[in-house]
Short mmCIF file of C-alpha atoms in Angstrom, two decimals:
data_model
loop_
_atom_site.label_atom_id
_atom_site.label_comp_id
_atom_site.label_asym_id
_atom_site.label_seq_id
_atom_site.Cartn_x
_atom_site.Cartn_y
_atom_site.Cartn_z
CA MET A 1 148.16 182.47 161.47
CA LYS A 2 150.11 180.86 165.17
CA SER A 3 152.68 178.61 163.83
CA SER A 4 151.63 176.59 167.03
CA LEU A 5 148.03 175.52 165.35
CA LYS A 6 147.27 172.53 164.05
CA LYS A 7 147.23 172.27 160.36
CA ILE A 8 144.50 170.57 158.58
CA ALA A 9 143.43 169.69 155.09
CA VAL A 10 140.32 168.98 154.01
CA VAL A 11 139.90 167.41 151.09
CA CYS A 12 136.38 167.70 149.00
CA PRO A 13 135.10 167.65 145.48
CA ILE A 14 133.37 171.08 145.55
CA PHE A 15 133.63 173.92 148.16
CA SER A 16 131.06 176.62 148.11
CA ASP A 17 128.21 177.98 149.73
CA LYS A 18 126.44 178.72 146.47
CA VAL A 19 125.69 174.90 145.44
CA SER A 20 122.60 173.32 146.94
CA GLY A 21 123.87 170.12 147.91
CA GLY A 22 123.77 168.89 151.48
CA SER A 23 127.34 167.64 151.49
CA GLU A 24 128.80 170.75 150.20
CA LYS A 25 127.02 172.56 152.82
CA LEU A 26 128.12 170.27 155.45
CA ILE A 27 131.68 170.66 154.34
CA PHE A 28 131.38 174.65 154.16
CA GLN A 29 129.94 174.92 157.69
CA PHE A 30 132.15 172.68 159.00
CA VAL A 31 135.52 174.72 157.87
CA GLU A 32 133.91 177.85 158.78
CA LEU A 33 133.53 176.52 162.19
CA LEU A 34 137.16 175.71 162.56
CA ALA A 35 138.98 178.28 161.39
CA SER A 36 139.39 180.33 164.44
CA ASP A 37 141.18 177.43 166.21
CA PHE A 38 143.23 175.91 163.02
CA GLU A 39 145.23 176.44 160.02
CA ILE A 40 143.10 175.25 157.49
CA THR A 41 143.64 174.55 153.85
CA VAL A 42 140.73 173.24 151.77
CA LEU A 43 142.02 171.09 148.60
CA THR A 44 139.41 170.81 146.24
CA THR A 45 138.26 171.85 142.47
CA ARG A 46 137.44 174.53 140.24
CA SER A 47 134.31 172.77 139.69
CA LEU A 48 130.58 174.06 141.38
CA ASP A 49 128.71 171.05 139.11
CA TYR A 50 128.79 168.07 140.18
CA ILE A 51 127.03 166.51 136.78
CA SER A 52 129.63 167.87 134.57
CA TRP A 53 132.77 168.58 136.67
CA LYS A 54 133.32 171.58 134.35
CA ASN A 55 135.93 174.10 135.75
CA SER A 56 133.46 176.88 136.59
CA ILE A 57 136.45 178.96 138.71
CA PRO A 58 138.41 181.11 136.56
CA ILE A 59 142.23 181.40 137.18
CA GLN A 60 143.85 184.67 136.96
CA SER A 61 147.75 185.35 137.43
CA LYS A 62 147.40 187.15 140.78
CA ASP A 63 145.49 183.91 141.79
CA LEU A 64 147.91 181.58 141.13
CA PHE A 65 149.41 179.18 143.48
CA GLN A 66 153.00 177.99 142.77
CA ASP A 67 153.37 173.93 143.17
CA GLY A 68 157.09 173.34 143.26
CA SER A 69 156.02 169.85 142.49
CA ASN A 70 155.01 170.26 139.48
CA PRO A 71 154.93 173.91 138.40
CA SER A 72 153.58 173.68 135.11
CA LYS A 73 150.09 173.37 136.32
CA GLN A 74 148.08 175.75 137.55
CA ILE A 75 146.10 176.04 140.85
CA HIS A 76 143.72 178.70 142.01
CA PHE A 77 144.45 180.09 145.48
CA GLU A 78 141.73 182.00 147.63
CA LYS A 79 142.34 182.98 151.28
CA ARG A 80 139.18 183.70 152.87
CA SER A 81 138.07 184.97 156.35
CA SER A 82 135.54 183.03 158.12
CA SER A 83 132.07 184.39 159.18
CA LEU A 84 132.82 183.30 162.64
CA GLY A 85 136.16 184.45 163.08
CA GLY A 86 139.50 183.21 161.95
CA SER A 87 140.54 182.47 158.23
CA TYR A 88 141.30 179.66 155.56
CA LYS A 89 142.71 178.78 152.53
CA ILE A 90 141.15 177.15 149.26
CA LEU A 91 143.48 175.57 146.83
CA GLN A 92 140.97 174.79 143.90
CA PHE A 93 142.51 172.28 141.15
CA THR A 94 141.73 172.02 137.71
CA VAL A 95 139.46 168.91 136.72
CA GLU A 96 141.00 167.52 133.82
CA LYS A 97 138.19 165.41 132.41
CA GLN A 98 134.59 166.38 132.33
CA ARG A 99 131.70 164.29 132.70
CA ASN A 100 128.95 162.76 130.06
CA ILE A 101 126.53 162.35 132.50
CA ASP A 102 124.86 159.91 129.74
CA ARG A 103 127.57 157.80 129.07
CA PHE A 104 128.70 157.57 132.66
CA ASN A 105 124.96 156.69 133.75
CA ARG A 106 125.09 153.96 130.95
CA LEU A 107 128.70 152.80 132.21
CA SER A 108 127.31 152.43 135.66
CA LYS A 109 124.55 150.35 134.86
CA LYS A 110 126.79 148.34 133.11
CA ILE A 111 129.65 147.73 136.11
CA LEU A 112 127.31 147.96 138.88
CA GLU A 113 124.51 145.19 137.79
CA LYS A 114 127.42 142.85 137.00
CA PRO A 115 130.02 141.57 139.55
CA SER A 116 131.94 139.92 136.90
CA LEU A 117 132.98 143.38 135.56
CA GLN A 118 134.17 144.70 139.02
CA ASN A 119 138.08 144.36 138.49
CA LYS A 120 140.23 146.75 139.25
CA GLU A 121 140.72 148.39 135.63
CA ASN A 122 137.22 148.64 135.63
CA VAL A 123 136.48 150.07 138.96
CA ASN A 124 139.22 152.44 138.33
CA TYR A 125 138.04 153.75 134.97
CA TRP A 126 134.61 153.84 136.40
CA LEU A 127 135.92 156.15 139.13
CA GLN A 128 137.70 158.37 136.62
CA GLU A 129 134.47 158.72 135.10
CA GLN A 130 132.98 159.57 138.05
CA GLY A 131 135.15 161.96 139.09
CA PRO A 132 136.10 164.59 139.69
CA TYR A 133 139.22 163.60 137.82
CA VAL A 134 141.76 165.68 139.70
CA PRO A 135 145.34 163.61 139.54
CA GLU A 136 147.32 166.94 140.60
CA LEU A 137 145.17 166.86 143.86
CA ILE A 138 146.25 163.52 144.52
CA GLN A 139 149.98 164.01 143.72
CA PHE A 140 149.83 167.68 145.83
CA ILE A 141 148.51 165.12 148.58
CA GLU A 142 151.50 162.75 148.12
CA PHE A 143 154.19 165.39 147.81
CA ARG A 144 152.98 167.62 150.76
CA LYS A 145 151.50 165.00 153.49
CA SER A 146 153.97 165.89 155.91
CA GLU A 147 153.04 169.75 156.13
CA TYR A 148 149.68 168.59 157.46
CA ASP A 149 148.62 167.48 161.02
CA ILE A 150 145.37 165.74 159.76
CA PHE A 151 143.40 165.26 156.63
CA PHE A 152 139.64 165.36 156.38
CA PHE A 153 138.21 163.55 153.50
CA VAL A 154 134.48 164.30 152.90
CA SER A 155 132.16 161.92 150.52
CA TYR A 156 133.27 158.45 150.07
CA LEU A 157 131.98 158.34 146.49
CA TYR A 158 134.47 160.58 144.18
CA TYR A 159 137.58 160.20 143.09
CA PRO A 160 139.74 162.42 145.64
CA LEU A 161 138.82 160.57 148.56
CA VAL A 162 139.75 157.12 146.82
CA PHE A 163 142.89 158.05 145.52
CA GLY A 164 144.16 160.50 148.00
CA LEU A 165 142.77 158.60 151.56
CA PRO A 166 145.30 155.82 150.68
CA LEU A 167 148.47 157.98 151.15
CA VAL A 168 147.77 159.35 154.70
CA GLU A 169 145.13 157.14 155.58
CA GLU A 170 146.21 156.68 159.56
CA LYS A 171 146.63 160.52 159.85
CA SER A 172 142.98 160.89 158.43
CA ILE A 173 139.24 161.43 159.69
CA VAL A 174 136.68 160.44 156.95
CA ILE A 175 133.64 162.31 156.70
CA PRO A 176 131.88 159.49 154.37
CA THR A 177 128.36 161.14 154.20
CA PHE A 178 127.29 157.23 153.71
CA HIS A 179 124.20 155.74 152.10
CA ASP A 180 122.85 152.72 151.24
CA GLU A 181 123.19 152.49 147.49
CA ALA A 182 124.63 150.78 145.00
CA PRO A 183 128.25 151.99 144.25
CA ALA A 184 129.25 151.48 148.24
CA TYR A 185 128.98 147.64 147.27
CA LEU A 186 131.92 148.11 145.08
CA PRO A 187 134.89 146.27 146.41
CA ILE A 188 137.14 149.44 145.95
CA TYR A 189 135.22 151.30 148.92
CA LYS A 190 136.21 147.89 151.06
CA GLU A 191 139.62 148.47 150.22
CA VAL A 192 140.02 152.24 150.79
CA LEU A 193 137.53 152.88 153.96
CA THR A 194 139.56 150.90 156.42
CA ASP A 195 140.18 150.56 160.09
CA ARG A 196 143.45 152.13 159.91
CA SER A 197 141.40 155.55 159.54
CA SER A 198 138.98 157.60 162.00
CA TYR A 199 135.48 158.52 161.12
CA SER A 200 133.10 161.26 161.63
CA PHE A 201 129.02 160.16 160.82
CA ASN A 202 126.15 162.04 160.90
CA THR A 203 123.71 159.93 162.43
CA PRO A 204 124.02 156.69 164.05
CA GLU A 205 121.87 155.18 161.24
CA GLU A 206 124.68 156.32 158.95
CA LEU A 207 127.01 154.09 161.27
CA GLU A 208 124.98 151.08 160.99
CA VAL A 209 124.54 151.14 157.19
CA PHE A 210 128.38 151.59 157.22
CA ARG A 211 129.02 148.52 159.44
CA ASN A 212 126.60 146.84 157.32
CA ILE A 213 127.85 147.17 154.01
CA LEU A 214 131.53 147.03 154.80
CA GLY A 215 131.43 144.61 157.60
CA PHE A 216 133.06 146.86 160.49
CA LYS A 217 132.34 149.41 162.92
CA PRO A 218 135.25 151.71 163.06
CA THR A 219 137.50 151.50 166.26
CA ILE A 220 138.07 155.41 166.08
CA TYR A 221 134.60 157.30 165.31
CA SER A 222 132.52 159.95 166.57
CA ILE A 223 128.54 160.91 165.46
CA THR A 224 129.12 164.41 164.91
CA GLY A 225 125.97 165.74 163.16
CA MET A 226 125.77 169.06 162.02
CA ASN A 227 125.49 172.53 163.85
CA LEU A 228 122.03 174.29 163.29
CA ASN A 229 122.03 178.00 165.28
CA PHE A 230 118.76 178.07 167.21
CA ASP A 231 119.49 181.57 167.30
CA ARG A 232 119.18 182.31 163.62
CA TRP A 233 115.62 182.22 163.16
CA SER A 234 115.15 184.80 165.67
CA ASN A 235 117.89 187.00 164.57
CA PHE A 236 116.47 186.24 161.05
CA LYS A 237 113.41 187.84 162.22
CA GLU A 238 115.07 190.61 164.49
CA ASN A 239 117.03 191.79 161.71
CA SER A 240 115.88 195.54 160.73
CA ASN A 241 115.71 194.12 156.89
CA PHE A 242 113.39 191.50 157.52
CA LEU A 243 110.18 192.93 156.25
CA GLU A 244 112.20 194.47 153.44
CA ASN A 245 113.70 191.15 152.57
CA SER A 246 110.29 189.42 153.30
CA GLU A 247 108.42 191.66 150.78
CA THR A 248 111.03 190.95 148.33
CA VAL A 249 111.04 187.40 148.47
CA HIS A 250 107.45 187.13 148.27
CA SER A 251 107.25 189.37 145.21
CA SER A 252 109.80 187.05 143.53
CA ILE A 253 107.92 184.13 144.56
CA LYS A 254 104.83 185.37 143.33
CA SER A 255 106.20 186.85 139.96
CA LYS A 256 106.58 183.29 138.94
CA SER A 257 103.52 182.48 138.92
CA PRO A 258 100.76 184.52 137.83
CA ASN A 259 97.95 182.68 139.25
CA SER A 260 99.25 183.07 142.64
CA SER A 261 98.78 185.07 145.36
CA GLU A 262 100.42 186.84 148.65
CA ASN A 263 98.60 184.09 150.97
CA SER A 264 98.77 180.97 148.57
CA PRO A 265 99.40 178.18 150.63
CA PHE A 266 102.45 176.24 149.04
CA LEU A 267 104.37 172.75 149.68
CA LEU A 268 108.16 173.16 149.41
CA TYR A 269 110.64 170.97 147.73
CA VAL A 270 114.47 172.27 148.61
CA GLY A 271 117.53 170.79 147.21
CA ARG A 272 118.92 169.43 144.02
CA VAL A 273 116.48 169.07 141.40
CA ASP A 274 117.61 165.55 140.53
CA GLN A 275 115.96 162.17 139.15
CA GLY A 276 118.23 160.43 141.93
CA LYS A 277 116.27 162.35 144.62
CA GLY A 278 113.24 160.93 144.00
CA PHE A 279 112.13 164.34 142.36
CA LEU A 280 110.16 163.54 139.73
CA GLU A 281 107.57 160.98 141.20
CA MET A 282 107.41 163.43 144.03
CA VAL A 283 106.22 166.05 141.19
CA GLU A 284 103.69 163.01 139.50
CA TRP A 285 102.16 162.26 142.59
CA PHE A 286 101.59 165.75 143.67
CA LEU A 287 100.00 166.63 140.25
CA GLU A 288 97.95 163.63 140.27
CA TRP A 289 96.79 164.92 143.72
CA LYS A 290 95.86 168.19 142.43
CA THR A 291 93.57 166.73 139.63
CA LYS A 292 91.55 164.98 142.54
CA SER A 293 91.75 167.65 145.37
CA TYR A 294 89.94 170.96 146.13
CA PHE A 295 93.17 172.36 147.84
CA LEU A 296 95.21 175.50 146.68
CA HIS A 297 98.64 174.32 147.10
CA THR A 298 101.03 174.74 144.97
CA LEU A 299 104.63 172.90 144.94
CA LYS A 300 107.58 175.51 145.03
CA ILE A 301 111.19 173.94 144.36
CA ALA A 302 114.01 175.71 145.72
CA GLY A 303 117.26 174.51 144.19
CA LYS A 304 119.44 173.70 140.86
CA ILE A 305 117.98 171.94 137.99
CA ILE A 306 120.23 169.01 137.64
CA SER A 307 118.33 166.46 135.76
CA LYS A 308 116.01 166.99 132.70
CA ILE A 309 112.67 167.91 133.33
CA PRO A 310 109.39 166.88 131.41
CA LYS A 311 108.19 170.11 129.79
CA LYS A 312 104.89 169.32 130.94
CA ILE A 313 106.46 169.54 134.77
CA LEU A 314 108.10 172.89 133.47
CA GLU A 315 104.97 174.24 132.34
CA ASN A 316 102.58 173.59 134.77
CA PRO A 317 101.44 176.45 136.86
CA ASN A 318 100.85 174.73 139.84
CA VAL A 319 104.65 173.59 140.24
CA GLU A 320 107.01 176.80 140.56
CA PHE A 321 110.70 176.27 140.04
CA LEU A 322 112.64 179.21 142.05
CA GLY A 323 116.25 177.81 141.24
CA PHE A 324 119.20 178.26 143.78
CA VAL A 325 118.12 180.53 146.59
CA GLU A 326 119.84 182.55 148.79
CA GLU A 327 119.99 181.81 152.66
CA ASN A 328 117.49 184.22 153.61
CA THR A 329 114.82 183.53 150.99
CA LYS A 330 115.14 179.72 151.85
CA LEU A 331 114.45 180.55 155.37
CA ASN A 332 111.69 182.81 154.35
CA LEU A 333 110.22 179.84 152.32
CA ILE A 334 110.69 177.22 155.54
CA GLU A 335 108.66 179.50 157.66
CA ASN A 336 105.98 180.17 155.50
CA CYS A 337 105.49 176.61 153.64
CA SER A 338 102.20 174.53 154.70
CA CYS A 339 104.74 171.67 154.46
CA LEU A 340 107.95 170.30 153.34
CA ILE A 341 108.81 167.07 151.10
CA ASN A 342 111.71 165.38 151.16
CA SER A 343 111.53 162.71 148.16
CA SER A 344 115.24 161.40 148.60
CA PRO A 345 114.91 157.54 149.38
CA LEU A 346 118.48 157.27 149.99
CA GLU A 347 119.83 159.96 152.63
CA SER A 348 121.56 159.27 155.43
CA PHE A 349 121.20 162.84 156.89
CA SER A 350 119.27 165.51 155.64
CA ILE A 351 119.78 169.21 156.59
CA VAL A 352 116.80 170.82 155.62
CA LEU A 353 114.59 168.27 157.63
CA MET A 354 116.88 169.47 160.33
CA GLU A 355 115.86 173.16 159.37
CA VAL A 356 112.24 172.29 159.34
CA TRP A 357 111.93 170.40 162.69
CA LEU A 358 113.66 173.31 164.23
CA LYS A 359 111.29 175.81 162.56
CA GLU A 360 108.67 173.24 164.29
CA ASN A 361 107.25 172.80 160.63
CA GLN A 362 105.51 169.61 159.00
CA PHE A 363 107.59 167.79 156.79
CA LEU A 364 106.77 164.72 154.44
CA LEU A 365 109.26 161.52 153.99
CA MET A 366 109.19 159.52 150.86
CA GLN A 367 110.06 156.14 151.63
CA ASP A 368 110.74 154.79 155.30
CA ARG A 369 114.35 154.30 155.13
CA THR A 370 117.23 154.29 157.78
CA PHE A 371 117.50 157.62 157.93
CA SER A 372 113.99 158.27 158.22
CA ARG A 373 113.36 156.31 161.30
CA VAL A 374 115.77 158.43 163.05
CA ILE A 375 114.01 161.42 162.14
CA VAL A 376 110.69 159.87 163.74
CA SER A 377 112.65 158.07 166.45
CA GLU A 378 114.14 161.51 167.99
CA ALA A 379 111.23 163.85 167.30
CA THR A 380 108.59 164.68 169.78
CA VAL A 381 105.71 163.88 167.39
CA VAL A 382 106.02 162.75 163.80
CA PHE A 383 103.64 161.13 161.38
CA PHE A 384 105.03 159.34 158.76
CA ILE A 385 103.10 158.12 156.26
CA PRO A 386 104.02 156.92 152.49
CA ILE A 387 104.08 159.95 150.23
CA VAL A 388 101.82 158.01 147.65
CA LYS A 389 99.49 157.70 149.98
CA VAL A 390 99.44 161.20 151.17
CA PHE A 391 98.56 162.56 148.01
CA SER A 392 95.26 160.94 147.60
CA PRO A 393 91.78 162.65 147.20
CA LEU A 394 90.74 164.30 150.07
#
């Protein structure tokens, strides 16, 4: 690595290409793109699960990073080559408090619904429970901030940004992935997200939501979005293994449902299977539609199950849970689906919708939120209908 390259630290809760979250995919691609031109160090956790923050990545003696400021704490170290050229380092800190999501949801309901409880002590406790609770990562930033030219912080909601950003705010760029959701209105975010930092937004509408909630438009910001490779569709098909991969994908999908056939039409959902994404409402409306419609479509779900799913849905032959799928499998599903459904009412940017749009396939949006309007305004021809009206007798 050339010593003249600028040194960048990227702070994020999870760093992996094996997680089905949009924010995780965004930052993974971001690091891969920058690795050839900058000296990148990712500061993250050993977790791959944002529900429990369980430390999934094991630490072996050969992979230890020795931190002189706190030698008693073990930090997992990895050096990885970027698929686009260059390399980068990953430091993964141990999460010191796993999250009980039911208990946290009860705490959130109490804090978010009662402004009188939103004092500093209660909110700090809420942030620790929100997680990922990695005080050693914060200490690392504090003691080594002079070693980096720029800090990138990803995802406004979580502990690492709230406690790490104030230590280096004047040389930081925040990628907030901001949503119009209840936690965004907590006073702590007005204290932390200030005009002393620079910002990168995915869409103009995300910037507008940020301005409306926090009360200012950053002096220094960019509308960066995300790079989607137009060539990968042709590369995907031209790959010598495409037909073999396609047949494998179809076989794996067919095996999930004894009633499916190779040419059965299907609707598609891609992403975390999470109640916060409007998932259950979408499935319930779909199943109601199936009882009143002659169409043969099934609903395929590609993504890790995060929330509890009712047994009647898990066992319904018209709903197929595929779990987390690799990129080629996902591309094949997008290629072959009749329509993709995005059920989340709170998105400010949706990667999979951009991919479907790029493929010139059809999609449905759950509700007319701000991010929905940017899709509609930028697309050549898009019909927006509330999903509850789409799933009606035909």
